[in-house]
Amino acid sequence: MSWLNTRSLKASFKLAWPISLQNTLVTLLGMVDVMMVSHLGDAAVAAVGLGNRIQFVVLVIIMGLSWGVGILVAQYWGAQQHEKIRRTVLMGSLIGVLAMLPIIFGFFYLADDVIAIGSNDAQVIALGQSYLWITMPSLCLIAVIMVLENALRSINQVRLPMALSTIAIAVNIVLNYWLINGGLGIEALGVDGAALATTISRAIHLMIFLYVLMRALHPVIPHSEDIKLLANPRPWWKLLKIVWPMMFSFGVWSLGTFVYQLIYGQMGTKELAVMSLLSPIEGMYISLFFGFASACAIMVGQKLGADKFDEAWSTARSFITLAPIVGLLLGALLYFAKHWVFIPFADLPVPTVDLASDVFLIICLGAWIKITNMTQAMGVLRAGGETKACLYIDIVGMWLISIPLTYYCAFVLQLPLFWVALATYSEEVAKAFLFFARVLQKKWMRNLANA
C-alpha cells in the first residue's frame, strides 16, 4: 500500500470543496462586516471586531457540539443505523438551544463589562455593547443551523448547506449595505445596522433550512416517535460523553483567542483594529482547509463505523502528510498577493494599514501549522472519539504556554505588535508535537456506533 491513499484523497475533494467554500464565505462575511464599517473609523472597526470575537467564543462552543453530533452521525451512517441519526440531531439541537439561553440573558447585563475588558475606549465600549445586544439572541438560531449542517455533511450531503449558507450570506451583505448606510426611508444605523443585518439573515437562514428539509422529508429530520425516545437516558449519556469534552475544549480554545484579543485591546485601539482586520483574513484562508479536515473526519468516521480500520489509518495518514505542504505553498502565494488583499481597507488610517501589513507576514508563513493541527485534531483524533485528549492538549498549548508568553511579551517586555503576534504561535508549535504523538498511538481507531 502506498503512503498516500489517492483514492480517498480524490473522493474527499467532492466533500471538501463545498464545505471549504461555505466556511470561506462565512468568514468572508466577518471581513465584510469590518470592511463596511471601516469608513466610520477605528472605533467602529474595533467594536465590530471585538463583538465578533466575543460571539466567536460562543459559536466555537456550539461548533464543538455540532462536531460531536457529526462524529456520531458519520459512524451511524457507516453502520447503517439511520434512526439513531434522527435522534442524535434532535438531542443536539435541544442541547444547543438550552446552552445558549443563559449566555444570551447574561450578555444583556454584562455586554459593556465584557467589551470594557478588551478596550478602554468609551466609544468602542458603547458601540460594542449595542452590537452584542442586537446579535446575541440569534445564537440560538445558529446552534440549530450548525447541528443540521454537520449532520448533513456526515452523510455526504455537503452542497445543500453550502447553497443555503450562500443565500443567507448574500442577504446579510445586502442588508449590511442598506442598514449601515441608510436608504429607502431608513436612516443610517452604522454599527447597529451591521448587527441587525446579521440577526435578520440568521433567522432567514434557519427558516429556509427547515422548510427545505421538511418538504423533502429528509432523513435527518426527527419523527414524532423520535421525540418519545428522548426519555431513554442512554442515548443522551452517549452523546454527552462525546460532546461535553468537545464543547469544553472548543470553549477553552475560543476563550483563549478572546484573551489574545484582550491583550491586543489593552495595547491600544490601533493594535486592536489591526488584529480585528487581520483575523477574518486569516480565518478565511484557514477556512479553505476546513473542508478538507471535515472531509477527513467524515471519511475516517464512516470507515471506523464500518470496522474498516486499515482504511481509516490510510486516509488519516494521507491527509496529515499533505496538510503542511499545501498550507505552506498557499501561504506563500497569499503573501505575494498582499497588495490586493489590502485594497478593501484603503479607507483606514495609513499607520493602521502599515502595521497590519507587517503582521500579515506572520499569518501567511505560520498558518500552515494551524492547518496541520486542525487536520490532526478535527480530522483524525476527534473522528475516533479522542475528545478528552484534544481538550488536554488545547489547555497545555494555549493556557500553559502561549497565553503567558504572549502576555509577557506585550506587557513586561513591551514588544511591538509584530513580536506579540508571533508569540501566539508558540501554542501551535506545542500542539503540533502533542497531536502527532497522539495520532501515532492509534487509540482513536475505534467503532463508536456499537459502543
GROMACS .gro file of C-alpha atoms in nm:
model
  451
    1MET     CA    1   0.000   0.000   0.000
    2SER     CA    2   0.136   0.343  -0.097
    3TRP     CA    3   0.190   0.608   0.170
    4LEU     CA    4  -0.079   0.833   0.017
    5ASN     CA    5  -0.427   0.690  -0.030
    6THR     CA    6  -0.501   0.862  -0.361
    7ARG     CA    7  -0.848   0.708  -0.387
    8SER     CA    8  -0.955   0.858  -0.055
    9LEU     CA    9  -0.798   1.194  -0.142
   10LYS     CA   10  -0.987   1.210  -0.471
   11ALA     CA   11  -1.313   1.112  -0.301
   12SER     CA   12  -1.253   1.369  -0.028
   13PHE     CA   13  -1.248   1.653  -0.280
   14LYS     CA   14  -1.619   1.608  -0.351
   15LEU     CA   15  -1.689   1.651   0.020
   16ALA     CA   16  -1.426   1.914   0.088
   17TRP     CA   17  -1.479   2.188  -0.167
   18PRO     CA   18  -1.842   2.274  -0.076
   19ILE     CA   19  -1.754   2.279   0.296
   20SER     CA   20  -1.445   2.490   0.232
   21LEU     CA   21  -1.636   2.730   0.011
   22GLN     CA   22  -1.914   2.765   0.267
   23ASN     CA   23  -1.675   2.833   0.555
   24THR     CA   24  -1.473   3.073   0.343
   25LEU     CA   25  -1.789   3.268   0.261
   26VAL     CA   26  -1.894   3.273   0.628
   27THR     CA   27  -1.550   3.403   0.728
   28LEU     CA   28  -1.558   3.650   0.439
   29LEU     CA   29  -1.882   3.781   0.583
   30GLY     CA   30  -1.699   3.868   0.907
   31MET     CA   31  -1.444   4.057   0.699
   32VAL     CA   32  -1.724   4.228   0.504
   33ASP     CA   33  -1.876   4.350   0.831
   34VAL     CA   34  -1.543   4.511   0.920
   35MET     CA   35  -1.494   4.647   0.567
   36MET     CA   36  -1.841   4.801   0.552
   37VAL     CA   37  -1.796   4.995   0.876
   38SER     CA   38  -1.431   5.088   0.808
   39HIS     CA   39  -1.534   5.432   0.677
   40LEU     CA   40  -1.676   5.502   1.024
   41GLY     CA   41  -1.325   5.491   1.178
   42ASP     CA   42  -1.102   5.277   1.402
   43ALA     CA   43  -1.359   5.271   1.686
   44ALA     CA   44  -1.626   5.112   1.465
   45VAL     CA   45  -1.379   4.858   1.327
   46ALA     CA   46  -1.257   4.771   1.677
   47ALA     CA   47  -1.614   4.746   1.815
   48VAL     CA   48  -1.735   4.513   1.538
   49GLY     CA   49  -1.414   4.309   1.553
   50LEU     CA   50  -1.435   4.272   1.930
   51GLY     CA   51  -1.807   4.194   1.915
   52ASN     CA   52  -1.748   3.928   1.651
   53ARG     CA   53  -1.465   3.780   1.858
   54ILE     CA   54  -1.692   3.753   2.163
   55GLN     CA   55  -1.958   3.581   1.951
   56PHE     CA   56  -1.687   3.360   1.807
   57VAL     CA   57  -1.609   3.233   2.158
   58VAL     CA   58  -1.971   3.122   2.196
   59LEU     CA   59  -2.008   2.994   1.840
   60VAL     CA   60  -1.700   2.776   1.871
   61ILE     CA   61  -1.855   2.609   2.176
   62ILE     CA   62  -2.159   2.531   1.961
   63MET     CA   63  -1.923   2.412   1.690
   64GLY     CA   64  -1.792   2.160   1.943
   65LEU     CA   65  -2.148   2.038   1.996
   66SER     CA   66  -2.220   2.016   1.623
   67TRP     CA   67  -1.892   1.832   1.559
   68GLY     CA   68  -1.983   1.585   1.832
   69VAL     CA   69  -2.316   1.526   1.661
   70GLY     CA   70  -2.133   1.488   1.331
   71ILE     CA   71  -1.893   1.228   1.473
   72LEU     CA   72  -2.180   1.005   1.584
   73VAL     CA   73  -2.386   1.065   1.268
   74ALA     CA   74  -2.089   0.966   1.046
   75GLN     CA   75  -2.037   0.642   1.238
   76TYR     CA   76  -2.413   0.568   1.247
   77TRP     CA   77  -2.422   0.625   0.872
   78GLY     CA   78  -2.132   0.385   0.823
   79ALA     CA   79  -2.314   0.129   1.042
   80GLN     CA   80  -2.648   0.195   0.861
   81GLN     CA   81  -2.825   0.292   1.187
   82HIS     CA   82  -3.045   0.571   1.046
   83GLU     CA   83  -3.293   0.603   1.330
   84LYS     CA   84  -3.008   0.695   1.564
   85ILE     CA   85  -2.911   0.977   1.327
   86ARG     CA   86  -3.250   1.148   1.366
   87ARG     CA   87  -3.243   1.111   1.743
   88THR     CA   88  -2.889   1.249   1.767
   89VAL     CA   89  -2.983   1.556   1.559
   90LEU     CA   90  -3.283   1.623   1.781
   91MET     CA   91  -3.084   1.588   2.103
   92GLY     CA   92  -2.801   1.803   1.968
   93SER     CA   93  -3.041   2.083   1.869
   94LEU     CA   94  -3.206   2.082   2.211
   95ILE     CA   95  -2.871   2.091   2.391
   96GLY     CA   96  -2.756   2.381   2.170
   97VAL     CA   97  -3.062   2.598   2.231
   98LEU     CA   98  -3.068   2.531   2.605
   99ALA     CA   99  -2.696   2.605   2.634
  100MET     CA  100  -2.737   2.940   2.455
  101LEU     CA  101  -3.025   3.080   2.662
  102PRO     CA  102  -2.832   3.165   2.984
  103ILE     CA  103  -2.543   3.308   2.777
  104ILE     CA  104  -2.781   3.536   2.587
  105PHE     CA  105  -2.952   3.660   2.903
  106GLY     CA  106  -2.615   3.713   3.069
  107PHE     CA  107  -2.494   3.938   2.790
  108PHE     CA  108  -2.792   4.169   2.826
  109TYR     CA  109  -2.646   4.264   3.164
  110LEU     CA  110  -2.273   4.218   3.110
  111ALA     CA  111  -2.208   4.323   2.750
  112ASP     CA  112  -2.048   4.658   2.837
  113ASP     CA  113  -1.832   4.500   3.108
  114VAL     CA  114  -1.705   4.232   2.871
  115ILE     CA  115  -1.627   4.488   2.600
  116ALA     CA  116  -1.453   4.707   2.858
  117ILE     CA  117  -1.211   4.423   2.933
  118GLY     CA  118  -1.096   4.439   2.573
  119SER     CA  119  -1.080   4.816   2.527
  120ASN     CA  120  -1.053   5.131   2.737
  121ASP     CA  121  -1.203   5.343   2.457
  122ALA     CA  122  -1.550   5.468   2.563
  123GLN     CA  123  -1.673   5.483   2.203
  124VAL     CA  124  -1.562   5.124   2.135
  125ILE     CA  125  -1.742   5.008   2.452
  126ALA     CA  126  -2.068   5.186   2.360
  127LEU     CA  127  -2.070   5.060   2.001
  128GLY     CA  128  -1.969   4.707   2.102
  129GLN     CA  129  -2.237   4.685   2.370
  130SER     CA  130  -2.511   4.780   2.125
  131TYR     CA  131  -2.373   4.537   1.865
  132LEU     CA  132  -2.388   4.247   2.113
  133TRP     CA  133  -2.738   4.331   2.237
  134ILE     CA  134  -2.872   4.302   1.884
  135THR     CA  135  -2.678   3.996   1.764
  136MET     CA  136  -2.657   3.766   2.067
  137PRO     CA  137  -3.022   3.638   2.056
  138SER     CA  138  -2.957   3.495   1.710
  139LEU     CA  139  -2.708   3.245   1.856
  140CYS     CA  140  -2.998   3.010   1.936
  141LEU     CA  141  -3.074   3.000   1.565
  142ILE     CA  142  -2.710   2.937   1.477
  143ALA     CA  143  -2.698   2.643   1.722
  144VAL     CA  144  -2.972   2.459   1.530
  145ILE     CA  145  -2.824   2.554   1.191
  146MET     CA  146  -2.479   2.420   1.282
  147VAL     CA  147  -2.616   2.089   1.412
  148LEU     CA  148  -2.816   2.038   1.090
  149GLU     CA  149  -2.520   2.132   0.871
  150ASN     CA  150  -2.281   1.888   1.039
  151ALA     CA  151  -2.539   1.610   1.029
  152LEU     CA  152  -2.584   1.657   0.654
  153ARG     CA  153  -2.210   1.669   0.593
  154SER     CA  154  -2.160   1.348   0.788
  155ILE     CA  155  -2.390   1.162   0.547
  156ASN     CA  156  -2.202   1.305   0.248
  157GLN     CA  157  -2.459   1.577   0.168
  158VAL     CA  158  -2.247   1.892   0.155
  159ARG     CA  159  -2.398   2.100  -0.125
  160LEU     CA  160  -2.728   2.186   0.040
  161PRO     CA  161  -2.565   2.350   0.346
  162MET     CA  162  -2.335   2.540   0.112
  163ALA     CA  163  -2.622   2.665  -0.106
  164LEU     CA  164  -2.835   2.777   0.187
  165SER     CA  165  -2.540   2.945   0.356
  166THR     CA  166  -2.461   3.131   0.035
  167ILE     CA  167  -2.817   3.264   0.020
  168ALA     CA  168  -2.802   3.378   0.383
  169ILE     CA  169  -2.466   3.549   0.328
  170ALA     CA  170  -2.597   3.732   0.021
  171VAL     CA  171  -2.897   3.853   0.224
  172ASN     CA  172  -2.663   3.966   0.503
  173ILE     CA  173  -2.442   4.167   0.267
  174VAL     CA  174  -2.740   4.342   0.105
  175LEU     CA  175  -2.890   4.423   0.444
  176ASN     CA  176  -2.548   4.538   0.567
  177TYR     CA  177  -2.516   4.793   0.289
  178TRP     CA  178  -2.872   4.916   0.335
  179LEU     CA  179  -2.886   4.937   0.714
  180ILE     CA  180  -2.532   5.066   0.776
  181ASN     CA  181  -2.559   5.347   0.521
  182GLY     CA  182  -2.936   5.403   0.518
  183GLY     CA  183  -3.179   5.444   0.229
  184LEU     CA  184  -3.536   5.366   0.123
  185GLY     CA  185  -3.673   5.555   0.421
  186ILE     CA  186  -3.430   5.402   0.673
  187GLU     CA  187  -3.174   5.629   0.836
  188ALA     CA  188  -2.808   5.521   0.851
  189LEU     CA  189  -2.767   5.293   1.153
  190GLY     CA  190  -2.390   5.241   1.137
  191VAL     CA  191  -2.267   4.959   1.361
  192ASP     CA  192  -2.624   4.884   1.475
  193GLY     CA  193  -2.717   4.831   1.111
  194ALA     CA  194  -2.445   4.565   1.074
  195ALA     CA  195  -2.580   4.392   1.385
  196LEU     CA  196  -2.942   4.396   1.262
  197ALA     CA  197  -2.837   4.260   0.923
  198THR     CA  198  -2.661   3.967   1.093
  199THR     CA  199  -2.960   3.878   1.312
  200ILE     CA  200  -3.217   3.901   1.032
  201SER     CA  201  -3.010   3.694   0.789
  202ARG     CA  202  -2.961   3.419   1.050
  203ALA     CA  203  -3.338   3.396   1.106
  204ILE     CA  204  -3.399   3.372   0.731
  205HIS     CA  205  -3.127   3.106   0.703
  206LEU     CA  206  -3.290   2.876   0.960
  207MET     CA  207  -3.641   2.920   0.821
  208ILE     CA  208  -3.530   2.825   0.469
  209PHE     CA  209  -3.323   2.534   0.603
  210LEU     CA  210  -3.612   2.380   0.796
  211TYR     CA  211  -3.857   2.437   0.509
  212VAL     CA  212  -3.633   2.259   0.257
  213LEU     CA  213  -3.561   1.960   0.485
  214MET     CA  214  -3.921   1.913   0.598
  215ARG     CA  215  -4.061   1.945   0.246
  216ALA     CA  216  -3.813   1.681   0.124
  217LEU     CA  217  -3.888   1.452   0.423
  218HIS     CA  218  -3.514   1.440   0.480
  219PRO     CA  219  -3.375   1.153   0.692
  220VAL     CA  220  -3.211   1.388   0.944
  221ILE     CA  221  -3.545   1.549   1.035
  222PRO     CA  222  -3.679   1.379   1.352
  223HIS     CA  223  -4.013   1.195   1.353
  224SER     CA  224  -4.276   1.210   1.624
  225GLU     CA  225  -4.165   0.872   1.757
  226ASP     CA  226  -3.810   1.007   1.796
  227ILE     CA  227  -3.942   1.262   2.047
  228LYS     CA  228  -4.084   0.981   2.260
  229LEU     CA  229  -3.744   0.808   2.265
  230LEU     CA  230  -3.587   1.110   2.435
  231ALA     CA  231  -3.699   0.967   2.768
  232ASN     CA  232  -3.430   0.698   2.734
  233PRO     CA  233  -3.121   0.831   2.920
  234ARG     CA  234  -2.867   0.602   2.748
  235PRO     CA  235  -2.852   0.791   2.412
  236TRP     CA  236  -2.826   1.120   2.599
  237TRP     CA  237  -2.533   0.988   2.801
  238LYS     CA  238  -2.361   0.852   2.491
  239LEU     CA  239  -2.393   1.186   2.311
  240LEU     CA  240  -2.285   1.389   2.614
  241LYS     CA  241  -1.973   1.173   2.662
  242ILE     CA  242  -1.865   1.274   2.312
  243VAL     CA  243  -1.997   1.629   2.317
  244TRP     CA  244  -1.902   1.777   2.654
  245PRO     CA  245  -1.524   1.742   2.613
  246MET     CA  246  -1.554   1.889   2.263
  247MET     CA  247  -1.770   2.182   2.380
  248PHE     CA  248  -1.535   2.244   2.670
  249SER     CA  249  -1.226   2.204   2.451
  250PHE     CA  250  -1.362   2.435   2.183
  251GLY     CA  251  -1.471   2.676   2.458
  252VAL     CA  252  -1.128   2.675   2.623
  253TRP     CA  253  -0.966   2.740   2.286
  254SER     CA  254  -1.210   3.014   2.179
  255LEU     CA  255  -1.185   3.182   2.520
  256GLY     CA  256  -0.810   3.181   2.472
  257THR     CA  257  -0.847   3.354   2.134
  258PHE     CA  258  -1.056   3.616   2.313
  259VAL     CA  259  -0.779   3.661   2.570
  260TYR     CA  260  -0.542   3.730   2.280
  261GLN     CA  261  -0.791   3.994   2.162
  262LEU     CA  262  -0.799   4.145   2.511
  263ILE     CA  263  -0.420   4.168   2.510
  264TYR     CA  264  -0.428   4.347   2.175
  265GLY     CA  265  -0.703   4.579   2.302
  266GLN     CA  266  -0.504   4.677   2.608
  267MET     CA  267  -0.205   4.751   2.385
  268GLY     CA  268  -0.413   5.021   2.209
  269THR     CA  269  -0.708   5.088   1.979
  270LYS     CA  270  -0.482   5.080   1.670
  271GLU     CA  271  -0.343   4.738   1.766
  272LEU     CA  272  -0.695   4.608   1.827
  273ALA     CA  273  -0.812   4.747   1.493
  274VAL     CA  274  -0.519   4.579   1.315
  275MET     CA  275  -0.592   4.236   1.462
  276SER     CA  276  -0.968   4.284   1.405
  277LEU     CA  277  -0.883   4.349   1.041
  278LEU     CA  278  -0.645   4.054   1.006
  279SER     CA  279  -0.843   3.790   1.198
  280PRO     CA  280  -1.109   3.746   0.925
  281ILE     CA  281  -0.837   3.730   0.657
  282GLU     CA  282  -0.655   3.455   0.846
  283GLY     CA  283  -0.984   3.282   0.917
  284MET     CA  284  -1.084   3.292   0.552
  285TYR     CA  285  -0.753   3.139   0.447
  286ILE     CA  286  -0.775   2.861   0.706
  287SER     CA  287  -1.140   2.804   0.606
  288LEU     CA  288  -1.012   2.685   0.269
  289PHE     CA  289  -0.869   2.385   0.455
  290PHE     CA  290  -1.157   2.342   0.699
  291GLY     CA  291  -1.343   2.144   0.434
  292PHE     CA  292  -1.055   1.900   0.396
  293ALA     CA  293  -1.032   1.849   0.772
  294SER     CA  294  -1.409   1.793   0.773
  295ALA     CA  295  -1.386   1.551   0.481
  296CYS     CA  296  -1.110   1.365   0.664
  297ALA     CA  297  -1.328   1.339   0.976
  298ILE     CA  298  -1.630   1.220   0.774
  299MET     CA  299  -1.436   0.955   0.581
  300VAL     CA  300  -1.239   0.833   0.882
  301GLY     CA  301  -1.555   0.823   1.095
  302GLN     CA  302  -1.752   0.627   0.838
  303LYS     CA  303  -1.470   0.374   0.796
  304LEU     CA  304  -1.437   0.333   1.173
  305GLY     CA  305  -1.814   0.281   1.200
  306ALA     CA  306  -1.787   0.009   0.935
  307ASP     CA  307  -1.487  -0.154   1.117
  308LYS     CA  308  -1.250  -0.074   0.828
  309PHE     CA  309  -0.960   0.029   1.048
  310ASP     CA  310  -0.678  -0.014   0.794
  311GLU     CA  311  -0.858   0.215   0.550
  312ALA     CA  312  -0.921   0.467   0.828
  313TRP     CA  313  -0.548   0.481   0.909
  314SER     CA  314  -0.450   0.509   0.543
  315THR     CA  315  -0.692   0.800   0.494
  316ALA     CA  316  -0.574   0.980   0.809
  317ARG     CA  317  -0.208   0.939   0.716
  318SER     CA  318  -0.264   1.085   0.370
  319PHE     CA  319  -0.437   1.397   0.499
  320ILE     CA  320  -0.178   1.461   0.770
  321THR     CA  321   0.105   1.431   0.516
  322LEU     CA  322  -0.041   1.676   0.265
  323ALA     CA  323  -0.176   1.940   0.506
  324PRO     CA  324   0.153   2.120   0.591
  325ILE     CA  325   0.286   2.103   0.235
  326VAL     CA  326  -0.020   2.257   0.071
  327GLY     CA  327  -0.068   2.504   0.358
  328LEU     CA  328   0.285   2.641   0.328
  329LEU     CA  329   0.269   2.675  -0.051
  330LEU     CA  330  -0.063   2.859  -0.049
  331GLY     CA  331   0.053   3.077   0.241
  332ALA     CA  332   0.345   3.197   0.033
  333LEU     CA  333   0.111   3.275  -0.258
  334LEU     CA  334  -0.116   3.468  -0.023
  335TYR     CA  335   0.172   3.687   0.090
  336PHE     CA  336   0.265   3.771  -0.269
  337ALA     CA  337  -0.100   3.881  -0.318
  338LYS     CA  338  -0.077   4.121  -0.021
  339HIS     CA  339  -0.144   4.431  -0.231
  340TRP     CA  340  -0.480   4.302  -0.349
  341VAL     CA  341  -0.576   4.170  -0.007
  342PHE     CA  342  -0.547   4.517   0.149
  343ILE     CA  343  -0.731   4.710  -0.122
  344PRO     CA  344  -1.069   4.697   0.064
  345PHE     CA  345  -0.913   4.866   0.369
  346ALA     CA  346  -0.787   5.176   0.189
  347ASP     CA  347  -1.016   5.399   0.399
  348LEU     CA  348  -0.834   5.311   0.723
  349PRO     CA  349  -0.555   5.535   0.856
  350VAL     CA  350  -0.217   5.472   0.690
  351PRO     CA  351  -0.036   5.374   1.016
  352THR     CA  352  -0.304   5.109   1.083
  353VAL     CA  353  -0.269   4.958   0.735
  354ASP     CA  354   0.114   4.964   0.752
  355LEU     CA  355   0.116   4.780   1.084
  356ALA     CA  356  -0.136   4.526   0.952
  357SER     CA  357   0.088   4.466   0.651
  358ASP     CA  358   0.379   4.374   0.880
  359VAL     CA  359   0.176   4.129   1.089
  360PHE     CA  360   0.031   3.978   0.771
  361LEU     CA  361   0.370   3.812   0.707
  362ILE     CA  362   0.331   3.606   1.027
  363ILE     CA  363  -0.014   3.489   0.922
  364CYS     CA  364   0.097   3.382   0.575
  365LEU     CA  365   0.405   3.190   0.688
  366GLY     CA  366   0.255   3.047   1.007
  367ALA     CA  367  -0.092   2.937   0.901
  368TRP     CA  368   0.035   2.601   0.775
  369ILE     CA  369   0.098   2.478   1.127
  370LYS     CA  370  -0.259   2.573   1.229
  371ILE     CA  371  -0.387   2.380   0.927
  372THR     CA  372  -0.181   2.075   1.025
  373ASN     CA  373  -0.312   2.086   1.382
  374MET     CA  374  -0.670   2.124   1.259
  375THR     CA  375  -0.629   1.817   1.040
  376GLN     CA  376  -0.481   1.606   1.319
  377ALA     CA  377  -0.730   1.710   1.586
  378MET     CA  378  -1.057   1.762   1.398
  379GLY     CA  379  -0.995   1.530   1.106
  380VAL     CA  380  -0.846   1.230   1.287
  381LEU     CA  381  -0.844   1.226   1.667
  382ARG     CA  382  -1.197   1.356   1.726
  383ALA     CA  383  -1.335   1.134   1.447
  384GLY     CA  384  -1.248   0.841   1.672
  385GLY     CA  385  -1.381   0.999   1.990
  386GLU     CA  386  -1.046   1.122   2.128
  387THR     CA  387  -1.212   1.437   2.258
  388LYS     CA  388  -1.059   1.441   2.607
  389ALA     CA  389  -0.705   1.408   2.473
  390CYS     CA  390  -0.766   1.706   2.242
  391LEU     CA  391  -0.902   1.903   2.538
  392TYR     CA  392  -0.587   1.844   2.744
  393ILE     CA  393  -0.359   1.931   2.451
  394ASP     CA  394  -0.551   2.255   2.387
  395ILE     CA  395  -0.515   2.355   2.752
  396VAL     CA  396  -0.142   2.286   2.757
  397GLY     CA  397  -0.062   2.459   2.428
  398MET     CA  398  -0.274   2.768   2.480
  399TRP     CA  399  -0.316   2.830   2.851
  400LEU     CA  400   0.010   2.694   2.992
  401ILE     CA  401   0.245   2.804   2.714
  402SER     CA  402   0.115   3.061   2.466
  403ILE     CA  403  -0.104   3.299   2.669
  404PRO     CA  404   0.156   3.352   2.947
  405LEU     CA  405   0.428   3.406   2.685
  406THR     CA  406   0.212   3.649   2.485
  407TYR     CA  407   0.122   3.845   2.799
  408TYR     CA  408   0.489   3.860   2.899
  409CYS     CA  409   0.591   3.991   2.556
  410ALA     CA  410   0.313   4.253   2.548
  411PHE     CA  411   0.323   4.398   2.899
  412VAL     CA  412   0.653   4.301   3.060
  413LEU     CA  413   0.887   4.328   2.763
  414GLN     CA  414   0.651   4.579   2.595
  415LEU     CA  415   0.739   4.449   2.250
  416PRO     CA  416   0.575   4.583   1.931
  417LEU     CA  417   0.261   4.412   1.797
  418PHE     CA  418   0.460   4.210   1.540
  419TRP     CA  419   0.651   4.017   1.810
  420VAL     CA  420   0.346   3.981   2.034
  421ALA     CA  421   0.151   3.827   1.745
  422LEU     CA  422   0.444   3.595   1.673
  423ALA     CA  423   0.445   3.477   2.036
  424THR     CA  424   0.089   3.344   1.996
  425TYR     CA  425   0.222   3.079   1.756
  426SER     CA  426   0.403   2.905   2.041
  427GLU     CA  427   0.064   2.743   2.104
  428GLU     CA  428   0.058   2.583   1.761
  429VAL     CA  429   0.415   2.456   1.781
  430ALA     CA  430   0.350   2.279   2.112
  431LYS     CA  431   0.019   2.134   1.995
  432ALA     CA  432   0.167   2.004   1.669
  433PHE     CA  433   0.405   1.771   1.853
  434LEU     CA  434   0.142   1.658   2.105
  435PHE     CA  435  -0.128   1.591   1.844
  436PHE     CA  436   0.111   1.397   1.623
  437ALA     CA  437   0.224   1.178   1.910
  438ARG     CA  438  -0.139   1.101   1.994
  439VAL     CA  439  -0.221   1.016   1.632
  440LEU     CA  440   0.066   0.766   1.620
  441GLN     CA  441  -0.069   0.589   1.929
  442LYS     CA  442  -0.383   0.496   1.724
  443LYS     CA  443  -0.613   0.497   2.027
  444TRP     CA  444  -0.863   0.690   1.811
  445MET     CA  445  -0.915   0.384   1.587
  446ARG     CA  446  -1.239   0.254   1.742
  447ASN     CA  447  -1.602   0.198   1.648
  448LEU     CA  448  -1.834   0.431   1.841
  449ALA     CA  449  -2.154   0.323   1.666
  450ASN     CA  450  -2.165  -0.008   1.852
  451ALA     CA  451  -2.009   0.117   2.174
   0.00000   0.00000   0.00000
